[in-house]
C-alpha cells in the first residue's frame, strides 16, 4: 500500500471509530467511506470492529466500476451503494451508513421526517426524505440498486447533497454524506438527534408547524450565500 492510500485508510478508520464514540453504531453494523481522489475511495472492511482494522489491509475501491484494487479485507457489503453515490456526486468526500436507533425507527416506518423545529432546519432545508422499496427483480444487485434508489429520490424531489445531506432508506436506515472527511459522521449524528426529537415531538403532539420562512432562515444563516453563523 502506498503512503497516499495509507493516509486515507487511517482517516477511514478514524471516522468509523467516531461512529462508535458517538453511539451511532453497535457491534460491526454501519460503515464510513472516504474518497481518496476522483478515481478511488476507501471503506470499512466487512464485519470488522473499527478499532481492530489493519490500515494496510483496508479495501481501496475504484469509483468507475466498484472493483477492489487493493487490500486483503473484504469491503463492506454496502460498498456498491457508496460507489454509486461517489460516481453520481463527484464532490462528496465522505459517506456514512448507520443503524442508529431513532433514524432507523423512522426508516422502518417508511415515513419522511418532518421539520418540527429549527434544529432540523439548521442542517436540512426540507424534510428528511425516505426512499421507497426495491422490487424483487432488483435484489440481484441489491446494494447497487439501493444507491440508484437514493439518487432517484434526490432527483425526483429536486434536492442536492448540500441542502439534503442525508436520507433514510425505507426499512433499512440512513445514509449521510458531505464535502469534508468529518461531514458524513457529523451529519449522521445530527440526523439521529433530529430523528429522536421529532419522535418526542409527535408523542407530545404538535400544535403548530414551524413556519417555512423561519426554517429557511435558519438554513440560510449557516449555508446560504450571505451566511453569518460561525467564524470566518
XYZ file of N, CA and C in Angstrom:
696
model
N 0.841 -1.199 0.000
C 0.000 0.000 0.000
C 0.878 1.252 0.000
N 0.577 2.202 -0.867
C 1.352 3.432 -0.931
C 1.029 4.324 0.276
N 1.920 5.277 0.532
C 1.698 6.205 1.643
C 0.396 6.972 1.475
N 0.071 7.308 0.230
C -1.168 8.040 -0.051
C -2.382 7.243 0.405
N -2.436 5.976 0.036
C -3.564 5.139 0.430
C -3.590 4.930 1.938
N -2.424 4.808 2.545
C -2.344 4.563 3.981
C -2.931 5.738 4.765
N -2.648 6.942 4.319
C -3.170 8.131 4.993
C -4.694 8.152 4.952
N -5.263 7.846 3.806
C -6.726 7.858 3.674
C -7.355 6.676 4.417
N -6.657 5.557 4.462
C -7.155 4.404 5.220
C -7.185 4.715 6.711
N -6.183 5.441 7.179
C -6.154 5.860 8.584
C -7.330 6.778 8.887
N -7.621 7.669 7.954
C -8.760 8.571 8.123
C -10.070 7.796 8.129
N -10.182 6.804 7.274
C -11.378 5.959 7.224
C -11.577 5.238 8.560
N -10.511 4.703 9.103
C -10.586 4.032 10.407
C -11.041 5.020 11.476
N -10.472 6.220 11.459
C -10.818 7.237 12.448
C -12.299 7.579 12.402
N -12.830 7.740 11.197
C -14.241 8.096 11.068
C -15.161 6.962 11.502
N -14.778 5.727 11.243
C -15.589 4.595 11.693
C -15.555 4.451 13.210
N -14.419 4.779 13.815
C -14.330 4.784 15.271
C -15.229 5.869 15.847
N -15.296 7.013 15.171
C -16.146 8.114 15.632
C -17.615 7.698 15.708
N -18.066 6.849 14.783
C -19.452 6.368 14.840
C -19.728 5.676 16.161
N -18.764 4.853 16.616
C -18.922 4.156 17.895
C -18.877 5.138 19.056
N -17.960 6.082 18.992
C -17.807 7.048 20.082
C -19.053 7.914 20.237
N -19.782 8.111 19.153
C -20.997 8.916 19.185
C -22.252 8.058 19.376
N -22.049 6.768 19.675
C -23.161 5.834 19.897
C -24.101 5.739 18.705
N -23.518 5.765 17.520
C -24.301 5.649 16.295
C -24.197 4.263 15.677
N -23.421 3.403 16.315
C -23.226 2.067 15.759
C -23.056 1.061 16.882
N -23.476 -0.164 16.633
C -23.255 -1.268 17.571
C -22.623 -2.429 16.830
N -21.878 -3.233 17.564
C -21.203 -4.402 17.007
C -20.443 -4.023 15.726
N -20.709 -4.688 14.619
C -19.995 -4.345 13.376
C -20.925 -3.696 12.359
N -22.096 -3.227 12.842
C -23.015 -2.517 11.957
C -22.391 -1.196 11.517
N -22.902 -0.650 10.458
C -22.569 0.693 9.989
C -21.213 0.749 9.299
N -21.017 1.808 8.511
C -19.772 1.956 7.767
C -19.597 3.387 7.297
N -18.341 3.779 7.196
C -17.975 5.078 6.641
C -16.959 4.844 5.542
N -17.063 5.608 4.463
C -16.059 5.574 3.409
C -15.483 6.969 3.233
N -14.242 7.004 2.730
C -13.541 8.263 2.492
C -13.054 8.281 1.048
N -13.325 9.365 0.355
C -12.864 9.495 -1.022
C -11.383 9.858 -1.052
N -10.609 9.133 -1.842
C -9.177 9.366 -1.965
C -8.901 10.422 -3.032
N -9.466 10.234 -4.196
C -9.361 11.176 -5.305
C -10.514 10.895 -6.266
N -10.474 11.420 -7.460
C -11.589 11.253 -8.393
C -11.780 9.809 -8.837
N -10.795 8.962 -8.565
C -10.853 7.576 -9.044
C -11.116 6.529 -7.968
N -10.792 6.825 -6.705
C -10.837 5.780 -5.678
C -11.413 6.274 -4.353
N -11.941 5.306 -3.581
C -12.312 5.577 -2.196
C -11.952 4.371 -1.342
N -11.867 4.582 -0.033
C -11.565 3.508 0.914
C -12.763 3.364 1.841
N -13.090 2.141 2.213
C -14.290 1.891 3.008
C -14.010 0.884 4.112
N -14.831 0.920 5.144
C -14.701 -0.005 6.263
C -14.783 -1.457 5.771
N -13.903 -2.319 6.300
C -13.990 -3.749 5.971
C -15.271 -4.369 6.541
N -15.784 -5.354 5.871
C -17.000 -6.032 6.306
C -16.764 -6.828 7.591
N -17.624 -6.617 8.590
C -17.610 -7.428 9.798
C -16.426 -7.231 10.723
N -15.701 -6.130 10.585
C -14.532 -5.867 11.422
C -14.834 -4.703 12.363
N -14.541 -4.884 13.649
C -14.701 -3.800 14.617
C -13.703 -2.694 14.278
N -14.143 -1.442 14.169
C -13.278 -0.353 13.708
C -11.916 -0.267 14.386
N -11.858 -0.415 15.697
C -10.572 -0.285 16.397
C -9.593 -1.392 16.028
N -10.092 -2.484 15.456
C -9.224 -3.606 15.094
C -8.852 -3.606 13.614
N -9.270 -2.594 12.882
C -8.943 -2.520 11.456
C -7.445 -2.370 11.251
N -6.890 -3.183 10.362
C -5.478 -3.076 9.993
C -5.383 -2.152 8.782
N -4.725 -1.037 8.967
C -4.674 0.007 7.945
C -4.188 -0.507 6.592
N -3.149 -1.315 6.604
C -2.550 -1.771 5.340
C -3.447 -2.709 4.552
N -4.511 -3.224 5.203
C -5.383 -4.188 4.531
C -6.729 -3.589 4.129
N -6.906 -2.287 4.333
C -8.195 -1.655 4.019
C -8.515 -1.760 2.530
N -9.759 -2.025 2.189
C -10.144 -2.152 0.781
C -10.213 -0.805 0.072
N -9.464 -0.684 -1.015
C -9.497 0.501 -1.861
C -10.367 0.167 -3.075
N -11.354 0.986 -3.329
C -12.370 0.697 -4.353
C -12.285 1.708 -5.497
N -12.370 1.212 -6.709
C -12.387 2.087 -7.881
C -13.803 2.612 -8.107
N -13.924 3.912 -8.238
C -15.241 4.541 -8.338
C -15.951 4.194 -9.646
N -15.235 4.071 -10.713
C -15.861 3.864 -12.017
C -16.647 2.564 -12.114
N -16.125 1.490 -11.510
C -16.786 0.187 -11.646
C -16.989 -0.558 -10.333
N -16.533 0.009 -9.211
C -16.738 -0.622 -7.911
C -15.810 -1.779 -7.607
N -14.745 -1.961 -8.390
C -13.814 -3.064 -8.185
C -12.799 -2.734 -7.093
N -12.458 -3.721 -6.268
C -11.412 -3.549 -5.259
C -10.055 -3.655 -5.946
N -9.197 -2.668 -5.700
C -7.882 -2.688 -6.361
C -6.735 -2.865 -5.364
N -7.068 -2.845 -4.065
C -6.025 -3.016 -3.056
C -6.649 -3.413 -1.732
N -5.871 -4.123 -0.883
C -6.341 -4.514 0.448
C -6.848 -5.942 0.496
N -6.488 -6.656 1.550
C -6.919 -8.052 1.690
C -8.301 -8.195 2.314
N -8.749 -7.189 3.021
C -10.079 -7.259 3.621
C -11.171 -7.266 2.543
N -12.262 -7.974 2.844
C -13.472 -7.825 2.035
C -14.121 -6.492 2.409
N -14.533 -5.703 1.442
C -15.151 -4.413 1.762
C -16.554 -4.594 2.327
N -17.059 -3.564 2.954
C -18.432 -3.551 3.462
C -19.410 -4.015 2.387
N -20.430 -4.718 2.810
C -21.447 -5.164 1.851
C -22.184 -3.979 1.216
N -22.124 -2.813 1.866
C -22.783 -1.623 1.329
C -21.904 -0.855 0.347
N -20.731 -1.399 0.012
C -19.802 -0.714 -0.885
C -20.437 -0.265 -2.203
N -21.237 -1.105 -2.877
C -21.840 -0.654 -4.146
C -22.731 0.581 -3.998
N -23.380 0.732 -2.831
C -24.188 1.929 -2.598
C -23.295 3.163 -2.556
N -22.198 3.064 -1.816
C -21.240 4.167 -1.733
C -20.677 4.486 -3.118
N -20.359 3.449 -3.875
C -19.766 3.642 -5.202
C -20.690 4.438 -6.123
N -21.971 4.110 -6.113
C -22.931 4.814 -6.963
C -23.046 6.280 -6.539
N -23.030 6.527 -5.226
C -23.140 7.903 -4.752
C -21.904 8.719 -5.122
N -20.710 8.147 -4.977
C -19.488 8.863 -5.367
C -19.449 9.094 -6.879
N -19.908 8.115 -7.615
C -19.896 8.233 -9.076
C -20.870 9.310 -9.550
N -22.000 9.433 -8.867
C -23.024 10.398 -9.256
C -22.709 11.809 -8.756
N -22.209 11.894 -7.516
C -21.938 13.194 -6.895
C -20.435 13.299 -6.615
N -19.699 13.776 -7.594
C -18.241 13.699 -7.527
C -17.601 14.664 -6.533
N -18.391 15.547 -5.921
C -17.847 16.473 -4.933
C -17.827 15.878 -3.524
N -18.491 14.761 -3.307
C -18.541 14.165 -1.972
C -17.168 13.645 -1.553
N -16.862 13.790 -0.255
C -15.598 13.286 0.266
C -15.779 12.223 1.350
N -17.004 12.080 1.842
C -17.262 11.031 2.828
C -18.733 10.636 2.782
N -18.968 9.366 3.059
C -20.330 8.815 3.112
C -20.416 7.890 4.316
N -21.524 7.938 5.029
C -21.710 7.040 6.168
C -23.084 6.378 6.094
N -23.134 5.194 6.622
C -24.409 4.466 6.744
C -24.470 3.899 8.145
N -25.555 4.192 8.857
C -25.683 3.689 10.228
C -27.004 2.955 10.410
N -27.104 2.331 11.583
C -28.366 1.753 12.031
C -28.693 2.366 13.389
N -28.439 3.683 13.516
C -28.721 4.368 14.777
C -30.214 4.255 15.097
N -30.513 4.221 16.384
C -31.837 3.797 16.858
C -33.016 4.591 16.295
N -33.023 5.897 16.495
C -34.194 6.682 16.110
C -34.295 6.890 14.603
N -33.159 7.121 13.949
C -33.191 7.284 12.490
C -33.670 5.997 11.825
N -33.209 4.865 12.348
C -33.636 3.584 11.798
C -35.114 3.330 12.065
N -35.592 3.760 13.230
C -37.022 3.608 13.540
C -37.870 4.363 12.519
N -37.442 5.579 12.159
C -38.166 6.328 11.135
C -38.085 5.617 9.790
N -36.910 5.070 9.461
C -36.752 4.340 8.197
C -37.715 3.166 8.136
N -37.896 2.503 9.276
C -38.759 1.326 9.319
C -40.233 1.678 9.178
N -40.584 2.927 9.448
C -41.982 3.329 9.243
C -42.244 3.685 7.779
N -41.167 3.953 7.030
C -41.329 4.390 5.649
C -41.816 5.824 5.542
N -41.672 6.601 6.643
C -42.144 7.993 6.676
C -40.961 8.958 6.644
N -41.119 10.048 5.905
C -40.128 11.118 5.955
C -40.201 11.799 7.320
N -39.115 12.467 7.701
C -39.083 13.170 8.989
C -39.425 14.641 8.746
N -40.575 15.099 9.241
C -40.986 16.494 9.012
C -40.105 17.472 9.782
N -40.098 18.732 9.339
C -39.403 19.775 10.091
C -40.314 20.255 11.221
N -39.923 19.941 12.449
C -40.690 20.403 13.599
C -40.005 21.553 14.333
N -38.744 21.820 13.997
C -38.050 22.889 14.701
C -36.807 23.349 13.981
N -36.178 24.377 14.530
C -35.020 24.980 13.873
C -33.773 24.111 13.940
N -33.705 23.201 14.900
C -32.557 22.292 14.947
C -32.475 21.477 13.666
N -33.612 21.012 13.217
C -33.703 20.270 11.954
C -33.291 21.168 10.785
N -33.880 22.361 10.729
C -33.658 23.227 9.568
C -32.290 23.892 9.564
N -31.525 23.731 10.637
C -30.133 24.189 10.624
C -29.286 23.355 9.665
N -29.757 22.140 9.352
C -28.939 21.224 8.549
C -29.638 20.694 7.306
N -30.955 20.538 7.362
C -31.731 20.090 6.204
C -32.674 21.214 5.807
N -32.673 21.578 4.538
C -33.543 22.662 4.086
C -35.011 22.244 4.110
N -35.260 20.951 3.955
C -36.620 20.424 3.997
C -36.690 19.181 4.876
N -37.728 18.418 4.710
C -37.879 17.175 5.470
C -36.723 16.233 5.145
N -36.469 15.280 6.024
C -35.516 14.209 5.715
C -36.303 13.159 4.946
N -36.036 13.019 3.655
C -36.873 12.130 2.834
C -36.535 10.659 3.030
N -37.454 9.825 2.646
C -37.257 8.373 2.724
C -37.532 7.771 1.341
N -36.751 6.801 0.971
C -36.931 6.144 -0.321
C -38.128 5.202 -0.282
N -38.460 4.668 -1.441
C -39.401 3.558 -1.498
C -38.629 2.254 -1.310
N -39.259 1.141 -1.628
C -38.610 -0.170 -1.516
C -38.181 -0.671 -2.891
N -37.116 -1.432 -2.913
C -36.694 -2.064 -4.154
C -37.673 -3.168 -4.541
N -37.773 -3.419 -5.819
C -38.600 -4.517 -6.301
C -37.835 -5.831 -6.199
N -38.554 -6.919 -6.212
C -37.931 -8.236 -6.112
C -36.915 -8.455 -7.226
N -37.208 -7.931 -8.402
C -36.322 -8.099 -9.550
C -35.000 -7.335 -9.392
N -34.945 -6.421 -8.420
C -33.749 -5.612 -8.206
C -32.818 -6.179 -7.128
N -33.185 -7.282 -6.554
C -32.417 -7.815 -5.422
C -31.086 -8.433 -5.824
N -30.929 -8.814 -7.077
C -29.673 -9.428 -7.512
C -28.504 -8.476 -7.305
N -28.739 -7.198 -7.549
C -27.731 -6.173 -7.275
C -28.301 -5.217 -6.224
N -28.628 -5.780 -5.089
C -29.352 -5.090 -4.027
C -28.672 -3.795 -3.594
N -27.383 -3.860 -3.255
C -26.685 -2.689 -2.732
C -26.489 -1.612 -3.812
N -26.168 -2.035 -5.017
C -26.003 -1.067 -6.102
C -27.333 -0.382 -6.400
N -28.399 -1.144 -6.436
C -29.713 -0.564 -6.710
C -30.193 0.323 -5.561
N -29.708 0.065 -4.355
C -30.001 0.968 -3.238
C -29.390 2.338 -3.509
N -28.183 2.345 -4.061
C -27.550 3.604 -4.450
C -28.372 4.343 -5.487
N -28.818 3.614 -6.502
C -29.654 4.226 -7.531
C -30.986 4.729 -6.954
N -31.491 4.022 -5.960
C -32.746 4.406 -5.303
C -32.591 5.764 -4.622
N -31.449 5.960 -3.964
C -31.170 7.230 -3.297
C -31.030 8.357 -4.320
N -30.280 8.088 -5.385
C -30.087 9.090 -6.436
C -31.426 9.473 -7.062
N -32.238 8.479 -7.334
C -33.560 8.718 -7.931
C -34.425 9.580 -7.019
N -34.363 9.315 -5.719
C -35.150 10.084 -4.750
C -34.745 11.559 -4.760
N -33.430 11.822 -4.724
C -32.954 13.202 -4.719
C -33.368 13.942 -5.988
N -33.252 13.259 -7.125
C -33.626 13.887 -8.390
C -35.127 14.124 -8.469
N -35.912 13.175 -7.997
C -37.374 13.309 -8.016
C -37.828 14.503 -7.186
N -37.181 14.699 -6.016
C -37.560 15.788 -5.124
C -36.811 17.084 -5.437
N -35.955 17.028 -6.464
C -35.152 18.187 -6.885
C -34.295 18.704 -5.738
N -33.631 17.772 -5.059
C -32.750 18.098 -3.938
C -31.306 17.916 -4.355
N -30.406 18.590 -3.655
C -28.983 18.341 -3.870
C -28.345 17.888 -2.567
N -27.103 17.446 -2.628
C -26.457 16.846 -1.461
C -26.080 17.855 -0.390
N -26.161 19.146 -0.709
C -25.845 20.175 0.285
C -27.083 20.573 1.081
N -28.217 20.705 0.409
C -29.450 21.055 1.112
C -30.102 19.835 1.752
N -29.679 18.659 1.307
C -30.172 17.399 1.876
C -28.976 16.478 2.091
N -28.304 16.588 3.232
C -27.077 15.820 3.472
C -27.287 14.386 3.946
N -28.492 13.883 3.776
C -28.750 12.500 4.147
C -30.209 12.128 3.920
N -30.444 10.834 3.698
C -31.803 10.332 3.525
C -31.940 9.007 4.274
N -33.158 8.596 4.453
C -33.433 7.273 5.001
C -33.800 6.320 3.873
N -33.297 5.125 3.930
C -33.699 4.071 3.004
C -34.774 3.251 3.710
N -35.940 3.172 3.114
C -37.097 2.537 3.746
C -36.776 1.131 4.246
N -37.119 0.887 5.515
C -36.921 -0.426 6.105
C -35.488 -0.747 6.444
N -34.571 0.154 6.163
C -33.141 -0.135 6.311
C -32.479 0.817 7.298
N -32.241 2.061 6.857
C -31.575 3.023 7.724
C -31.025 4.187 6.939
N -30.326 5.090 7.637
C -29.869 6.328 6.997
C -28.519 6.229 6.296
N -28.393 7.013 5.228
C -27.118 7.280 4.569
C -26.913 8.790 4.603
N -25.728 9.219 5.031
C -25.399 10.639 5.059
C -24.088 10.875 4.315
N -23.828 12.112 3.958
C -22.648 12.429 3.156
C -22.245 13.873 3.365
N -21.056 14.221 2.832
C -20.620 15.608 2.938
C -19.354 15.873 2.156
N -18.952 17.130 2.161
C -17.820 17.581 1.359
C -16.505 17.617 2.129
N -16.518 17.139 3.370
C -15.302 17.032 4.183
C -15.246 15.631 4.775
N -14.070 15.228 5.252
C -13.918 13.879 5.796
C -14.774 13.670 7.052
N -14.960 14.723 7.850
C -15.759 14.613 9.070
C -17.266 14.721 8.800
N -17.631 15.210 7.630
C -19.018 15.605 7.376
C -20.028 14.473 7.522
N -19.743 13.330 6.943
C -20.734 12.247 6.932
C -21.091 11.806 8.348
N -20.079 11.644 9.197
C -20.343 11.233 10.583
C -21.056 12.350 11.333
N -20.647 13.596 11.105
C -21.315 14.724 11.768
C -22.788 14.787 11.398
N -23.092 14.600 10.118
C -24.490 14.622 9.695
C -25.251 13.408 10.229
N -24.586 12.279 10.355
C -25.234 11.102 10.941
C -25.626 11.375 12.388
N -24.756 12.068 13.104
C -25.057 12.430 14.491
C -26.245 13.387 14.556
N -26.247 14.392 13.665
C -27.353 15.342 13.644
C -28.657 14.664 13.261
N -28.594 13.754 12.288
C -29.810 13.068 11.861
C -30.398 12.240 12.991
N -29.549 11.602 13.771
C -30.044 10.819 14.904
C -30.734 11.730 15.922
N -30.125 12.890 16.202
C -30.727 13.839 17.148
C -32.064 14.357 16.619
N -32.095 14.712 15.341
C -33.327 15.189 14.711
C -34.414 14.116 14.760
N -34.003 12.884 14.489
C -34.953 11.764 14.499
C -35.550 11.559 15.883
N -34.716 11.684 16.909
C -35.186 11.499 18.284
C -36.128 12.628 18.700
N -35.741 13.870 18.420
C -36.592 14.985 18.834
C -37.907 15.005 18.051
N -37.864 14.583 16.790
C -39.108 14.506 16.013
C -40.038 13.450 16.604
N -39.451 12.335 17.034
C -40.246 11.272 17.659
C -40.945 11.801 18.915
N -40.189 12.486 19.780
C -40.779 13.003 21.016
C -41.785 14.121 20.743
N -41.518 14.914 19.711
C -42.471 15.966 19.355
C -43.817 15.368 18.977
N -43.783 14.248 18.277
C -45.039 13.603 17.897
C -45.736 12.975 19.096
N -44.956 12.520 20.087
C -45.570 11.954 21.294
C -46.267 13.041 22.110
N -45.625 14.214 22.178
C -46.196 15.322 22.933
C -47.400 15.917 22.208
N -47.388 15.775 20.886
C -48.416 16.288 19.975
C -48.013 17.672 19.460
N -48.049 17.806 18.162
C -47.673 19.046 17.506
C -48.868 19.994 17.484
N -48.682 21.209 18.012
C -49.755 22.203 17.983
C -49.678 23.024 16.704
N -48.484 23.565 16.421
C -48.291 24.374 15.224
C -47.014 23.950 14.511
N -47.045 23.885 13.201
C -45.850 23.573 12.419
C -44.950 24.798 12.339
N -43.648 24.568 12.291
C -42.690 25.652 12.134
C -42.926 26.342 10.797
N -43.106 27.658 10.789
C -43.317 28.370 9.513
C -42.128 28.179 8.574
N -42.433 28.057 7.292
C -41.397 27.798 6.303
C -40.361 28.908 6.230
N -40.793 30.154 6.439
C -39.839 31.253 6.349
C -38.813 31.207 7.479
N -39.199 30.646 8.618
C -38.254 30.517 9.725
C -37.277 29.373 9.476
N -37.782 28.236 8.996
C -36.888 27.106 8.711
C -35.881 27.479 7.624
N -36.342 28.224 6.609
C -35.449 28.652 5.537
C -34.392 29.606 6.062
N -34.792 30.520 6.949
C -33.858 31.468 7.547
C -32.750 30.747 8.299
N -33.107 29.735 9.069
C -32.107 29.009 9.854
C -31.117 28.265 8.968
N -31.604 27.701 7.888
C -30.685 27.007 6.983
C -29.761 28.004 6.306
N -30.309 29.111 5.841
C -29.520 30.064 5.063
C -28.504 30.823 5.911
N -28.771 30.983 7.205
C -27.780 31.693 8.019
C -26.534 30.845 8.261
N -26.647 29.547 8.005
C -25.471 28.664 8.093
C -24.875 28.346 6.738
N -25.741 28.168 5.733
C -25.260 27.667 4.446
C -25.611 28.544 3.250
N -26.359 29.601 3.464
C -26.760 30.459 2.362
C -25.630 31.336 1.845
N -25.894 32.044 0.770
C -24.921 32.928 0.137
C -24.404 33.980 1.107
N -25.290 34.509 1.926
C -24.928 35.555 2.903
C -24.871 34.999 4.321
N -24.415 33.768 4.464
C -24.365 33.123 5.780
C -23.526 33.942 6.763
N -23.923 33.874 8.032
C -23.197 34.626 9.044
C -22.990 33.832 10.334
N -23.375 32.560 10.334
C -23.150 31.707 11.508
C -21.677 31.309 11.576
N -21.119 31.268 12.779
C -19.748 30.797 12.964
C -18.717 31.872 12.686
N -17.450 31.453 12.619
C -16.333 32.360 12.434
C -15.861 32.323 10.976
N -15.432 33.431 10.464
C -14.931 33.486 9.101
C -13.416 33.321 9.098
